[in-house]
Amino acid sequence: MLEKHLELKKTNPLNDTLGFDHVFVINLSYRLDRREDMQEIADFLGLDFDFFPAVSRFDRKLLNKYNLTGLSNAQKACYLSHYLIYKEIIKNGYKNALILEDDIDIEFEISRIVSDLSRALPDDWDIFYIAHYNYEKGKILAESGKFRLIESTHPINTHGYAVSARGARKLIKDLDFANPIDIELTMRVHSGFVRSYSIDRTTMIQWKTYDNPSDIPDSGPPFERQELLNSTRRILGYKQRWDYD
């Protein structure tokens, strides 16, 4: 199976950052297992990942610098990890950046899909959800096979999304640390504060295994089982939790 997909593998139609200025992967320093897995995926797909040091829930000194009331330490750490990347986007002068979490699976045809759909992405976008759980369907702007670019209505989750420099400035100024980061973003999308677009039929999912639980207990939507159309991890021989049930 691996050999078959290697034969079908095509030259990346964008570049090694999927057309974005940069790709950040949020990764805790002690989760070397996840870093190795994500690096294998990057190498296989011809992508360049920059592993960004995630904030640890045990880093009380850093967590206490911010007014993060009502959140668990794990939620605070996750929030800050994303927030600090927004600042990094501005600091480095990036026009935009893709932000990934380190426990994901990626659609094998990700480069073609993003290349096709990003052509219809308006210039003034703030957030572009490459991966999400979307309970509402917005206006369709473009299609690529079974994947569609839509106006976001109520996107959930932050395991794969891009932020423009304009969007980063808005979020840095407006976020109030009152809810988990994915909820904060959803609220701003829903209110129209940020201009957001999503790929409908997600191109990335969180990879669930018994020995690799979430670093944020009780996180995620109320359902677990999801599959990609063409899973890179499955091509590489990985298995999910339910494969053993």
Coordinates of C-alpha atoms in Angstrom, one line a residue:
M1 CA 0.0 0.0 0.0
L2 CA 2.8 2.4 0.9
E3 CA 4.6 1.7 -2.4
K4 CA 1.3 2.4 -4.3
H5 CA 1.0 5.8 -2.7
L6 CA 4.6 6.7 -3.3
E7 CA 4.1 6.0 -7.0
L8 CA 1.1 8.4 -7.0
K9 CA 2.9 11.1 -5.0
K10 CA 3.2 14.3 -7.0
T11 CA 5.4 17.3 -6.8
N12 CA 3.9 19.8 -4.3
P13 CA 1.9 22.3 -6.4
L14 CA 2.4 25.0 -3.7
N15 CA 5.6 24.9 -1.7
D16 CA 6.7 23.1 1.4
T17 CA 4.5 25.4 3.6
L18 CA 1.3 24.8 1.6
G19 CA 1.4 28.4 0.3
F20 CA 1.6 30.0 3.7
D21 CA 4.5 32.0 4.9
H22 CA 5.2 29.5 7.7
V23 CA 3.9 26.4 9.4
F24 CA 4.1 26.1 13.2
V25 CA 3.5 22.8 15.0
I26 CA 2.8 23.2 18.7
N27 CA 4.7 20.6 20.6
L28 CA 5.6 20.1 24.2
S29 CA 9.4 19.6 24.7
Y30 CA 8.9 16.2 26.4
R31 CA 6.5 14.9 23.7
L32 CA 9.3 13.7 21.5
D33 CA 7.1 10.8 20.3
R34 CA 4.6 13.3 18.8
R35 CA 7.4 15.3 17.3
E36 CA 8.9 12.3 15.6
D37 CA 5.5 11.3 14.2
M38 CA 4.8 14.7 12.8
Q39 CA 8.3 14.9 11.3
E40 CA 7.7 11.6 9.5
I41 CA 4.4 13.0 8.1
A42 CA 6.2 16.2 7.0
D43 CA 9.0 14.3 5.3
F44 CA 6.5 12.0 3.5
L45 CA 4.4 14.9 2.3
G46 CA 7.3 17.1 1.4
L47 CA 6.4 19.8 4.0
D48 CA 8.5 22.0 6.3
F49 CA 7.3 22.1 9.9
D50 CA 8.7 24.5 12.5
F51 CA 8.1 23.0 16.0
F52 CA 7.0 25.7 18.3
P53 CA 7.7 25.1 22.1
A54 CA 4.3 24.7 23.7
V55 CA 3.6 26.2 27.1
S56 CA 3.4 23.5 29.7
R57 CA 0.6 23.3 32.2
F58 CA 3.3 22.9 34.8
D59 CA 4.9 26.3 34.0
R60 CA 3.1 28.1 36.8
K61 CA 5.4 31.2 36.5
L62 CA 4.4 31.8 32.9
L63 CA 0.7 31.0 33.4
N64 CA 0.5 33.4 36.3
K65 CA 1.7 36.3 34.1
Y66 CA -1.7 36.3 32.4
N67 CA -5.2 36.7 33.7
L68 CA -6.5 33.3 32.8
T69 CA -9.4 32.8 35.3
G70 CA -11.8 30.0 35.0
L71 CA -9.6 27.7 33.0
S72 CA -7.7 24.6 34.0
N73 CA -3.9 24.8 33.8
A74 CA -3.9 22.6 30.7
Q75 CA -6.4 24.9 29.0
K76 CA -4.4 27.9 30.0
A77 CA -1.2 26.4 28.5
C78 CA -3.0 25.5 25.3
Y79 CA -4.5 29.0 25.0
L80 CA -1.1 30.7 25.6
S81 CA 0.6 28.4 23.1
H82 CA -1.7 29.6 20.3
Y83 CA -1.6 33.2 21.6
L84 CA 2.2 33.4 21.5
I85 CA 2.2 32.1 17.9
Y86 CA -0.1 35.1 17.0
K87 CA 2.6 37.3 18.4
E88 CA 5.3 35.4 16.6
I89 CA 3.5 36.0 13.3
I90 CA 3.7 39.8 13.8
K91 CA 7.2 39.7 15.2
N92 CA 8.6 37.9 12.2
G93 CA 6.6 39.9 9.7
Y94 CA 4.8 36.9 8.2
K95 CA 1.7 37.7 6.1
N96 CA 0.1 34.5 7.5
A97 CA 1.0 31.2 9.1
L98 CA -0.5 27.8 9.4
I99 CA -0.9 26.5 13.0
L100 CA -1.0 22.8 13.7
E101 CA -1.2 20.7 16.9
D102 CA 1.0 17.7 17.2
D103 CA -1.5 14.9 17.4
I104 CA -3.1 15.1 14.0
D105 CA -3.4 13.1 10.8
I106 CA -3.3 14.9 7.5
E107 CA -5.1 14.2 4.2
F108 CA -2.6 12.7 1.7
E109 CA -3.8 15.1 -1.0
I110 CA -3.5 18.1 1.3
S111 CA -1.3 20.1 -1.1
R112 CA -3.6 19.7 -4.1
I113 CA -6.7 20.5 -2.0
V114 CA -5.3 23.7 -0.4
S115 CA -3.8 24.8 -3.8
D116 CA -7.2 24.4 -5.5
L117 CA -9.3 26.0 -2.8
S118 CA -7.0 28.8 -1.7
R119 CA -7.4 30.4 -5.1
A120 CA -10.9 31.4 -4.1
L121 CA -9.9 32.7 -0.7
P122 CA -10.6 36.4 -0.4
D123 CA -7.6 38.6 0.2
D124 CA -9.0 40.0 3.5
W125 CA -9.3 36.7 5.4
D126 CA -8.4 36.6 9.1
I127 CA -8.7 32.8 9.8
F128 CA -8.7 29.9 7.4
Y129 CA -9.7 26.6 9.0
I130 CA -7.9 23.7 7.2
A131 CA -9.3 21.4 9.9
H132 CA -12.3 21.8 12.1
Y133 CA -15.6 20.3 13.3
N134 CA -18.2 22.6 11.7
Y135 CA -21.8 22.1 12.8
E136 CA -23.2 24.7 10.3
K137 CA -22.6 25.0 6.6
G138 CA -21.8 28.4 5.1
K139 CA -21.8 29.8 1.6
I140 CA -19.8 27.7 -0.8
L141 CA -17.0 29.6 -2.6
A142 CA -15.1 26.8 -4.4
E143 CA -14.9 23.0 -4.8
S144 CA -12.1 20.6 -5.2
G145 CA -13.4 17.0 -5.6
K146 CA -15.2 16.2 -2.3
F147 CA -13.8 19.2 -0.6
R148 CA -15.3 22.7 -0.5
L149 CA -14.2 26.2 0.6
I150 CA -17.0 27.7 2.6
E151 CA -17.6 30.8 4.7
S152 CA -17.2 29.8 8.3
T153 CA -20.2 29.9 10.5
H154 CA -19.4 27.9 13.7
P155 CA -16.0 26.2 13.4
I156 CA -14.8 24.1 16.3
N157 CA -11.3 23.1 17.3
T158 CA -7.8 24.5 16.7
H159 CA -5.8 21.5 15.5
G160 CA -5.2 22.9 12.0
Y161 CA -5.9 26.5 11.0
A162 CA -4.2 29.5 9.4
V163 CA -4.1 33.1 10.7
S164 CA -3.3 36.1 8.6
A165 CA -1.2 39.0 10.0
R166 CA -4.4 41.1 10.1
G167 CA -6.2 38.3 12.0
A168 CA -3.3 37.9 14.4
R169 CA -3.4 41.6 15.3
K170 CA -7.2 41.4 15.9
L171 CA -6.9 38.4 18.1
I172 CA -4.0 39.8 20.2
K173 CA -6.0 42.9 20.8
D174 CA -9.4 41.4 21.5
L175 CA -8.9 38.0 23.2
D176 CA -9.9 38.1 26.8
F177 CA -8.7 34.7 28.1
A178 CA -12.2 33.8 29.4
N179 CA -12.8 30.5 27.6
P180 CA -10.7 27.8 25.9
I181 CA -9.0 29.1 22.8
D182 CA -11.1 27.2 20.3
I183 CA -14.3 28.7 21.9
E184 CA -12.8 32.2 21.9
L185 CA -12.1 31.9 18.2
T186 CA -15.6 30.4 17.4
M187 CA -17.3 33.3 19.3
R188 CA -15.4 35.9 17.2
V189 CA -16.2 34.0 13.9
H190 CA -19.8 33.8 14.9
S191 CA -20.0 37.5 15.7
G192 CA -18.3 38.5 12.5
F193 CA -15.4 40.1 14.3
V194 CA -13.0 38.1 12.2
R195 CA -13.5 37.0 8.6
S196 CA -13.1 33.3 8.5
Y197 CA -13.3 30.5 5.9
S198 CA -13.2 26.7 6.2
I199 CA -12.5 23.7 4.2
D200 CA -15.7 21.6 4.4
R201 CA -14.8 17.9 4.7
T202 CA -11.9 18.3 7.0
T203 CA -8.3 17.6 5.8
M204 CA -6.9 17.0 9.2
I205 CA -8.2 15.1 12.3
Q206 CA -6.9 14.4 15.8
W207 CA -5.3 11.0 15.9
K208 CA -6.7 8.9 18.8
T209 CA -4.7 6.1 20.4
Y210 CA -4.8 4.5 23.8
D211 CA -1.2 5.3 24.5
N212 CA -1.3 8.9 23.2
P213 CA -4.1 10.7 25.1
S214 CA -4.8 14.4 24.8
D215 CA -2.6 16.7 26.8
I216 CA -5.8 18.6 27.6
P217 CA -8.2 16.3 29.5
D218 CA -11.8 16.4 28.5
S219 CA -11.1 18.4 25.4
G220 CA -12.6 18.0 21.9
P221 CA -16.1 17.4 20.6
P222 CA -18.6 14.9 22.0
F223 CA -17.8 12.4 19.3
E224 CA -14.5 10.7 18.6
R225 CA -14.4 8.5 15.5
Q226 CA -13.4 10.4 12.4
E227 CA -11.6 9.2 9.2
L228 CA -10.0 11.1 6.4
L229 CA -10.6 10.3 2.8
N230 CA -6.9 9.4 2.4
S231 CA -5.1 9.2 5.7
T232 CA -1.4 9.8 5.6
R233 CA -0.9 8.0 8.9
R234 CA -2.7 4.9 7.7
I235 CA -0.5 5.0 4.5
L236 CA 2.5 5.0 6.9
G237 CA 1.1 2.1 8.9
Y238 CA -0.3 3.9 12.0
K239 CA -3.4 2.6 13.7
Q240 CA -6.2 4.4 15.7
R241 CA -7.8 3.4 19.0
W242 CA -10.8 1.7 17.4
D243 CA -8.6 -0.5 15.2
Y244 CA -8.0 -2.6 18.3
D245 CA -11.5 -2.7 19.6

